[in-house]
mmCIF file of C-alpha atoms in Angstrom:
data_model
loop_
_atom_site.group_PDB
_atom_site.id
_atom_site.type_symbol
_atom_site.label_atom_id
_atom_site.label_comp_id
_atom_site.label_asym_id
_atom_site.label_seq_id
_atom_site.Cartn_x
_atom_site.Cartn_y
_atom_site.Cartn_z
ATOM 1 C CA MET A 1 -6.245 0.221 32.045
ATOM 2 C CA SER A 2 -3.687 2.482 33.712
ATOM 3 C CA LEU A 3 -1.254 4.777 31.930
ATOM 4 C CA ASP A 4 1.628 2.491 32.910
ATOM 5 C CA GLU A 5 -0.145 -0.503 31.399
ATOM 6 C CA ILE A 6 -0.804 1.408 28.185
ATOM 7 C CA SER A 7 2.862 2.470 28.007
ATOM 8 C CA TYR A 8 4.001 -1.122 28.564
ATOM 9 C CA TRP A 9 1.623 -2.377 25.867
ATOM 10 C CA LEU A 10 2.918 0.208 23.386
ATOM 11 C CA ILE A 11 6.537 -0.712 24.102
ATOM 12 C CA VAL A 12 5.947 -4.459 23.739
ATOM 13 C CA TYR A 13 3.882 -4.187 20.571
ATOM 14 C CA ASN A 14 5.582 -1.131 19.066
ATOM 15 C CA HIS A 15 7.126 -2.979 16.114
ATOM 16 C CA ALA A 16 3.879 -4.801 15.344
ATOM 17 C CA ILE A 17 1.956 -1.519 15.461
ATOM 18 C CA VAL A 18 4.401 0.283 13.170
ATOM 19 C CA THR A 19 4.453 -2.674 10.765
ATOM 20 C CA ALA A 20 0.655 -2.637 10.588
ATOM 21 C CA LEU A 21 0.652 1.110 9.924
ATOM 22 C CA ILE A 22 3.228 0.814 7.127
ATOM 23 C CA ASN A 23 1.246 -2.069 5.637
ATOM 24 C CA ALA A 24 -1.730 0.299 5.657
ATOM 25 C CA VAL A 25 0.295 2.866 3.689
ATOM 26 C CA THR A 26 1.239 0.144 1.179
ATOM 27 C CA ALA A 27 -2.405 -0.897 0.887
ATOM 28 C CA LEU A 28 -3.339 2.710 0.132
ATOM 29 C CA SER A 29 -0.820 2.747 -2.714
ATOM 30 C CA ILE A 30 -2.651 -0.171 -4.318
ATOM 31 C CA TYR A 31 -5.995 1.469 -3.550
ATOM 32 C CA PHE A 32 -5.175 4.496 -5.717
ATOM 33 C CA SER A 33 -4.514 2.281 -8.745
ATOM 34 C CA LEU A 34 -7.576 0.117 -8.222
ATOM 35 C CA ARG A 35 -9.816 3.185 -7.920
ATOM 36 C CA ALA A 36 -8.958 3.996 -11.524
ATOM 37 C CA GLY A 37 -9.425 0.407 -12.663
ATOM 38 C CA ILE A 38 -5.683 -0.307 -12.906
ATOM 39 C CA PHE A 39 -4.750 -3.765 -11.638
ATOM 40 C CA ASN A 40 -1.233 -2.599 -10.832
ATOM 41 C CA LEU A 41 1.141 -5.185 -9.360
ATOM 42 C CA SER A 42 4.236 -2.984 -9.449
ATOM 43 C CA ALA A 43 3.650 -1.424 -6.019
ATOM 44 C CA ILE A 44 5.996 -3.844 -4.244
ATOM 45 C CA GLY A 45 8.721 -2.958 -6.763
ATOM 46 C CA PHE A 46 8.362 0.761 -6.111
ATOM 47 C CA MET A 47 8.308 0.034 -2.393
ATOM 48 C CA ALA A 48 11.676 -1.700 -2.825
ATOM 49 C CA ILE A 49 13.021 1.315 -4.723
ATOM 50 C CA GLY A 50 11.961 3.615 -1.905
ATOM 51 C CA ALA A 51 13.453 1.330 0.745
ATOM 52 C CA TYR A 52 16.791 0.808 -0.990
ATOM 53 C CA THR A 53 17.180 4.480 -1.876
ATOM 54 C CA ALA A 54 16.540 5.562 1.705
ATOM 55 C CA GLY A 55 18.766 2.794 3.055
ATOM 56 C CA ILE A 56 21.700 3.508 0.738
ATOM 57 C CA LEU A 57 21.619 7.265 1.285
ATOM 58 C CA SER A 58 21.510 6.879 5.062
ATOM 59 C CA THR A 59 24.073 4.084 5.514
ATOM 60 C CA ARG A 60 26.627 5.136 2.905
ATOM 61 C CA PHE A 61 26.226 8.889 2.715
ATOM 62 C CA GLY A 62 24.924 9.683 6.177
ATOM 63 C CA LEU A 63 21.955 11.655 4.874
ATOM 64 C CA PRO A 64 18.984 12.186 7.231
ATOM 65 C CA SER A 65 15.985 9.916 6.769
ATOM 66 C CA PRO A 66 13.615 12.600 5.367
ATOM 67 C CA VAL A 67 16.109 13.289 2.561
ATOM 68 C CA GLY A 68 16.525 9.600 1.762
ATOM 69 C CA ILE A 69 12.783 8.922 1.816
ATOM 70 C CA THR A 70 12.098 11.940 -0.415
ATOM 71 C CA ALA A 71 14.832 10.858 -2.841
ATOM 72 C CA GLY A 72 13.256 7.401 -3.010
ATOM 73 C CA ILE A 73 9.891 8.916 -3.886
ATOM 74 C CA VAL A 74 11.443 11.105 -6.606
ATOM 75 C CA LEU A 75 13.352 8.167 -8.128
ATOM 76 C CA ALA A 76 10.216 6.019 -8.064
ATOM 77 C CA LEU A 77 8.220 8.763 -9.793
ATOM 78 C CA VAL A 78 10.858 9.089 -12.523
ATOM 79 C CA LEU A 79 10.859 5.339 -13.149
ATOM 80 C CA GLY A 80 7.073 5.254 -12.862
ATOM 81 C CA ALA A 81 6.745 7.969 -15.493
ATOM 82 C CA ILE A 82 8.921 5.878 -17.826
ATOM 83 C CA LEU A 83 6.957 2.702 -17.119
ATOM 84 C CA VAL A 84 3.475 4.169 -17.183
ATOM 85 C CA TYR A 85 3.087 5.025 -20.862
ATOM 86 C CA PRO A 86 3.688 1.563 -22.362
ATOM 87 C CA VAL A 87 2.004 -0.192 -19.428
ATOM 88 C CA LEU A 88 -1.261 1.763 -19.434
ATOM 89 C CA LYS A 89 -1.837 0.834 -23.068
ATOM 90 C CA LEU A 90 -2.408 -2.706 -21.822
ATOM 91 C CA ARG A 91 -5.579 -4.095 -20.291
ATOM 92 C CA GLY A 92 -6.598 -6.926 -18.007
ATOM 93 C CA HIS A 93 -4.123 -9.710 -17.372
ATOM 94 C CA TYR A 94 -1.601 -8.183 -19.785
ATOM 95 C CA LEU A 95 -1.398 -5.125 -17.547
ATOM 96 C CA ALA A 96 -1.057 -7.315 -14.461
ATOM 97 C CA ILE A 97 1.730 -9.373 -16.043
ATOM 98 C CA ALA A 98 3.639 -6.275 -17.194
ATOM 99 C CA THR A 99 3.547 -4.595 -13.787
ATOM 100 C CA LEU A 100 4.346 -7.856 -11.989
ATOM 101 C CA SER A 101 7.339 -8.297 -14.309
ATOM 102 C CA PHE A 102 8.602 -4.847 -13.333
ATOM 103 C CA ALA A 103 8.410 -5.776 -9.650
ATOM 104 C CA ALA A 104 10.273 -9.028 -10.359
ATOM 105 C CA ILE A 105 13.000 -7.132 -12.245
ATOM 106 C CA VAL A 106 13.466 -4.734 -9.323
ATOM 107 C CA GLN A 107 13.814 -7.638 -6.899
ATOM 108 C CA ALA A 108 16.284 -9.411 -9.212
ATOM 109 C CA MET A 109 18.392 -6.252 -9.475
ATOM 110 C CA ALA A 110 18.386 -5.885 -5.704
ATOM 111 C CA MET A 111 19.683 -9.441 -5.384
ATOM 112 C CA ASN A 112 22.391 -9.148 -8.040
ATOM 113 C CA LEU A 113 23.769 -5.600 -7.764
ATOM 114 C CA ASP A 114 26.102 -6.501 -4.910
ATOM 115 C CA GLY A 115 28.111 -3.297 -5.115
ATOM 116 C CA LEU A 116 25.011 -1.166 -4.666
ATOM 117 C CA THR A 117 22.529 -3.228 -2.677
ATOM 118 C CA ASN A 118 24.856 -5.756 -1.001
ATOM 119 C CA GLY A 119 23.016 -8.530 -2.827
ATOM 120 C CA PRO A 120 21.012 -11.153 -0.926
ATOM 121 C CA SER A 121 22.537 -10.010 2.376
ATOM 122 C CA GLY A 122 20.868 -6.622 1.947
ATOM 123 C CA LEU A 123 21.561 -3.331 3.671
ATOM 124 C CA LEU A 124 22.295 -3.559 7.371
ATOM 125 C CA GLY A 125 22.345 -0.909 10.053
ATOM 126 C CA VAL A 126 19.822 1.512 8.568
ATOM 127 C CA PRO A 127 19.159 4.128 11.278
ATOM 128 C CA ALA A 128 15.895 3.460 13.132
ATOM 129 C CA THR A 129 14.714 7.060 12.970
ATOM 130 C CA VAL A 130 11.047 6.479 12.117
ATOM 131 C CA ARG A 131 8.653 6.207 15.046
ATOM 132 C CA ALA A 132 5.038 5.124 15.244
ATOM 133 C CA TRP A 133 3.775 8.693 15.490
ATOM 134 C CA HIS A 134 5.633 9.593 12.286
ATOM 135 C CA VAL A 135 3.786 6.852 10.422
ATOM 136 C CA ILE A 136 0.473 7.821 12.035
ATOM 137 C CA ILE A 137 0.884 11.386 10.762
ATOM 138 C CA VAL A 138 1.816 10.148 7.273
ATOM 139 C CA LEU A 139 -1.171 7.800 7.219
ATOM 140 C CA ALA A 140 -3.536 10.533 8.406
ATOM 141 C CA VAL A 141 -2.321 12.900 5.670
ATOM 142 C CA LEU A 142 -2.687 10.189 3.020
ATOM 143 C CA LEU A 143 -6.206 9.367 4.202
ATOM 144 C CA TYR A 144 -7.143 13.029 4.025
ATOM 145 C CA ILE A 145 -5.747 13.292 0.484
ATOM 146 C CA ALA A 146 -7.487 10.091 -0.602
ATOM 147 C CA TRP A 147 -10.795 11.164 0.962
ATOM 148 C CA THR A 148 -10.575 14.593 -0.673
ATOM 149 C CA LEU A 149 -9.777 13.053 -4.057
ATOM 150 C CA GLN A 150 -12.663 10.608 -3.727
ATOM 151 C CA LYS A 151 -15.140 13.468 -3.322
ATOM 152 C CA SER A 152 -13.557 15.534 -6.111
ATOM 153 C CA ARG A 153 -13.865 15.495 -9.892
ATOM 154 C CA THR A 154 -10.837 13.198 -9.987
ATOM 155 C CA GLY A 155 -12.560 10.634 -7.791
ATOM 156 C CA ARG A 156 -15.711 10.706 -9.893
ATOM 157 C CA ALA A 157 -13.613 10.295 -13.041
ATOM 158 C CA TRP A 158 -11.813 7.303 -11.525
ATOM 159 C CA ASP A 159 -15.159 5.725 -10.651
ATOM 160 C CA ALA A 160 -16.416 6.183 -14.207
ATOM 161 C CA ILE A 161 -13.207 4.771 -15.708
ATOM 162 C CA ARG A 162 -13.235 1.769 -13.391
ATOM 163 C CA THR A 163 -16.863 1.032 -14.202
ATOM 164 C CA ASP A 164 -16.714 1.430 -18.003
ATOM 165 C CA VAL A 165 -13.776 2.954 -19.908
ATOM 166 C CA SER A 166 -15.747 3.414 -23.130
ATOM 167 C CA ALA A 167 -18.593 5.168 -21.347
ATOM 168 C CA ALA A 168 -16.092 7.379 -19.520
ATOM 169 C CA ARG A 169 -14.568 8.466 -22.835
ATOM 170 C CA ALA A 170 -18.029 9.146 -24.232
ATOM 171 C CA MET A 171 -18.641 11.430 -21.240
ATOM 172 C CA GLY A 172 -15.590 13.474 -22.227
ATOM 173 C CA ILE A 173 -13.296 12.180 -19.491
ATOM 174 C CA ASP A 174 -9.587 12.190 -20.350
ATOM 175 C CA VAL A 175 -9.063 8.539 -19.444
ATOM 176 C CA GLU A 176 -5.306 8.484 -20.056
ATOM 177 C CA ALA A 177 -4.661 11.585 -17.935
ATOM 178 C CA TYR A 178 -6.681 10.323 -14.981
ATOM 179 C CA ARG A 179 -5.136 6.843 -15.150
ATOM 180 C CA LEU A 180 -1.685 8.436 -15.281
ATOM 181 C CA LYS A 181 -2.523 10.467 -12.185
ATOM 182 C CA ALA A 182 -3.673 7.381 -10.288
ATOM 183 C CA PHE A 183 -0.613 5.369 -11.298
ATOM 184 C CA LEU A 184 1.869 8.048 -10.247
ATOM 185 C CA ILE A 185 0.132 8.679 -6.919
ATOM 186 C CA SER A 186 0.230 4.937 -6.292
ATOM 187 C CA THR A 187 3.925 4.890 -7.185
ATOM 188 C CA ALA A 188 4.789 7.739 -4.811
ATOM 189 C CA VAL A 189 2.859 6.223 -1.899
ATOM 190 C CA ALA A 190 4.486 2.809 -2.416
ATOM 191 C CA ALA A 191 7.966 4.373 -2.398
ATOM 192 C CA LEU A 192 7.040 6.322 0.732
ATOM 193 C CA ALA A 193 6.019 3.079 2.441
ATOM 194 C CA GLY A 194 9.338 1.521 1.446
ATOM 195 C CA GLY A 195 11.349 4.426 2.820
ATOM 196 C CA LEU A 196 9.483 4.310 6.113
ATOM 197 C CA TRP A 197 9.967 0.554 6.344
ATOM 198 C CA ALA A 198 13.730 0.846 5.814
ATOM 199 C CA HIS A 199 14.035 3.178 8.798
ATOM 200 C CA VAL A 200 11.819 0.989 10.979
ATOM 201 C CA ASN A 201 13.185 -2.451 10.166
ATOM 202 C CA ARG A 202 16.844 -1.277 9.999
ATOM 203 C CA VAL A 203 17.499 -3.990 7.405
ATOM 204 C CA VAL A 204 16.567 -3.951 3.713
ATOM 205 C CA VAL A 205 16.777 -7.321 1.945
ATOM 206 C CA PRO A 206 15.411 -8.399 -1.467
ATOM 207 C CA PHE A 207 13.238 -11.145 0.003
ATOM 208 C CA GLU A 208 10.998 -8.550 1.647
ATOM 209 C CA PHE A 209 9.786 -7.379 -1.758
ATOM 210 C CA GLY A 210 8.684 -10.574 -3.463
ATOM 211 C CA PHE A 211 5.470 -12.208 -4.607
ATOM 212 C CA VAL A 212 4.386 -13.236 -1.105
ATOM 213 C CA GLN A 213 4.612 -9.654 0.148
ATOM 214 C CA LEU A 214 2.741 -8.412 -2.924
ATOM 215 C CA THR A 215 0.001 -10.973 -2.339
ATOM 216 C CA MET A 216 -0.390 -9.877 1.272
ATOM 217 C CA ALA A 217 -0.588 -6.220 0.205
ATOM 218 C CA LEU A 218 -3.362 -7.115 -2.249
ATOM 219 C CA VAL A 219 -5.156 -9.127 0.441
ATOM 220 C CA ASN A 220 -4.970 -6.157 2.803
ATOM 221 C CA THR A 221 -6.426 -3.833 0.175
ATOM 222 C CA LEU A 222 -9.179 -6.050 -1.191
ATOM 223 C CA LEU A 223 -10.147 -7.505 2.177
ATOM 224 C CA GLY A 224 -10.747 -4.030 3.535
ATOM 225 C CA GLY A 225 -12.519 -2.858 0.379
ATOM 226 C CA ILE A 226 -11.870 0.083 -1.929
ATOM 227 C CA SER A 227 -15.206 1.877 -1.741
ATOM 228 C CA THR A 228 -13.503 4.240 0.717
ATOM 229 C CA PRO A 229 -9.813 4.831 1.535
ATOM 230 C CA PHE A 230 -10.454 3.625 5.070
ATOM 231 C CA GLY A 231 -11.077 0.117 3.706
ATOM 232 C CA PRO A 232 -7.469 -0.769 2.796
ATOM 233 C CA VAL A 233 -6.277 0.678 6.101
ATOM 234 C CA LEU A 234 -8.766 -1.454 8.030
ATOM 235 C CA GLY A 235 -7.781 -4.532 6.027
ATOM 236 C CA ALA A 236 -4.071 -3.981 6.667
ATOM 237 C CA LEU A 237 -4.554 -3.438 10.394
ATOM 238 C CA VAL A 238 -6.729 -6.543 10.754
ATOM 239 C CA VAL A 239 -4.541 -8.891 8.696
ATOM 240 C CA THR A 240 -1.242 -7.682 10.176
ATOM 241 C CA THR A 241 -2.344 -7.884 13.801
ATOM 242 C CA MET A 242 -4.440 -11.050 13.479
ATOM 243 C CA PRO A 243 -1.532 -13.422 14.310
ATOM 244 C CA ASP A 244 -0.973 -11.531 17.579
ATOM 245 C CA TRP A 245 -4.644 -11.867 18.504
ATOM 246 C CA LEU A 246 -4.375 -15.613 18.002
ATOM 247 C CA ALA A 247 -1.057 -16.074 19.800
ATOM 248 C CA GLY A 248 -2.745 -18.395 22.282
ATOM 249 C CA PHE A 249 -3.789 -20.725 19.462
ATOM 250 C CA ALA A 250 -0.353 -21.167 17.886
ATOM 251 C CA GLU A 251 -1.058 -24.680 16.585
ATOM 252 C CA TYR A 252 -4.235 -23.641 14.786
ATOM 253 C CA ARG A 253 -3.413 -20.024 13.976
ATOM 254 C CA GLU A 254 -2.898 -20.464 10.217
ATOM 255 C CA ILE A 255 -6.074 -22.546 9.925
ATOM 256 C CA ILE A 256 -8.111 -19.957 11.828
ATOM 257 C CA ILE A 257 -6.715 -17.053 9.803
ATOM 258 C CA GLY A 258 -7.327 -18.837 6.504
ATOM 259 C CA THR A 259 -10.886 -19.737 7.499
ATOM 260 C CA LEU A 260 -11.650 -16.168 8.593
ATOM 261 C CA LEU A 261 -10.303 -14.766 5.327
ATOM 262 C CA VAL A 262 -12.455 -17.148 3.276
ATOM 263 C CA VAL A 263 -15.561 -16.290 5.315
ATOM 264 C CA ILE A 264 -14.946 -12.562 4.909
ATOM 265 C CA VAL A 265 -14.360 -12.833 1.150
ATOM 266 C CA VAL A 266 -17.509 -14.952 0.651
ATOM 267 C CA TYR A 267 -19.897 -13.002 2.862
ATOM 268 C CA LEU A 268 -18.402 -9.500 2.512
ATOM 269 C CA PRO A 269 -17.369 -9.282 -1.172
ATOM 270 C CA ASN A 270 -17.060 -5.489 -0.931
ATOM 271 C CA GLY A 271 -14.678 -5.759 2.000
ATOM 272 C CA LEU A 272 -14.739 -5.302 5.748
ATOM 273 C CA ILE A 273 -15.512 -1.619 5.361
ATOM 274 C CA ASP A 274 -18.857 -2.301 3.653
ATOM 275 C CA PRO A 275 -20.994 -2.986 6.764
ATOM 276 C CA LEU A 276 -19.360 -0.010 8.485
ATOM 277 C CA ALA A 277 -20.207 2.195 5.498
ATOM 278 C CA VAL A 278 -23.818 0.975 5.605
ATOM 279 C CA LEU A 279 -23.959 1.802 9.308
ATOM 280 C CA ALA A 280 -22.470 5.245 8.656
ATOM 281 C CA ARG A 281 -25.072 6.005 5.986
ATOM 282 C CA ARG A 282 -27.869 4.836 8.285
ATOM 283 C CA PHE A 283 -26.793 7.294 10.969
ATOM 284 C CA GLY A 284 -26.086 10.062 8.478
ATOM 285 C CA TRP A 285 -22.316 10.096 9.035
ATOM 286 C CA ASN A 286 -21.530 9.583 5.349
ATOM 287 C CA ARG A 287 -22.594 12.363 3.043
ATOM 288 C CA GLY A 288 -22.461 10.473 -0.181
ATOM 289 C CA ALA A 289 -18.714 10.136 -0.546
ATOM 290 C CA THR A 290 -18.761 6.352 -0.569
ATOM 291 C CA VAL A 291 -19.406 4.984 -4.031
ATOM 292 C CA GLU A 292 -20.354 1.621 -5.394
ATOM 293 C CA LEU A 293 -17.573 -0.593 -6.637
ATOM 294 C CA GLY A 294 -17.185 -1.014 -10.350
ATOM 295 C CA ARG A 295 -17.494 -4.482 -11.797
#
């Protein structure tokens, strides 16, 4: 393939590539929560907060995108710190319902606060200042942070908490502190993904942050697997780009995608990354950083 052909391919598929990369960032936000055993469904809500904050600051106040994205992360962290204490006292489906309710409230506010968010019409004309290479750098930094955390004391504590909370406490692990850390990291990464998306899509509407989008983010994360941070990224890239691969089978595309997802879930319960991790261990590329999933 010539350089001209590569350039043409990048131009044609630029939006799809950037969307897949941002979906990977969103999947990583969910990954951080799941690593600590927190079935957190609020990520899409914090993503909306990041997107709307960046969009409002850029369209109405003319602030540069890095300022708006950073402000979105800070606001999400403040709200996350308020939400985290009552929420992390819950377990199981109660925790899932509470965090899902938060995401639903954020979406409802985005739809009804016309003076701030422009209601269902959303924010239009957000400057398209984020490029693919920006997102690649962000994703690379996040992967490095996640990989470093996985091999650290924090990662080992998250593994213990996810596997058995009572046993983790008996080992002297400060469960609440480590769960708080995971939740806030997840919150910040979700808001970052939202801010990036606002400056890629140029439009921020409430319907982009609903249950369907949350479900797809979960599919991306779990399909890839959480035994390593590369799993959610792989899952997001595969799921997001799969419709483009099957463009020639438009009539059967949904059937093919659904069938492939079922096959992967049934035969690769630890995610797409699992056979790659096995291969890496066999060739000595993995030095023990990949851990078994908790049950």
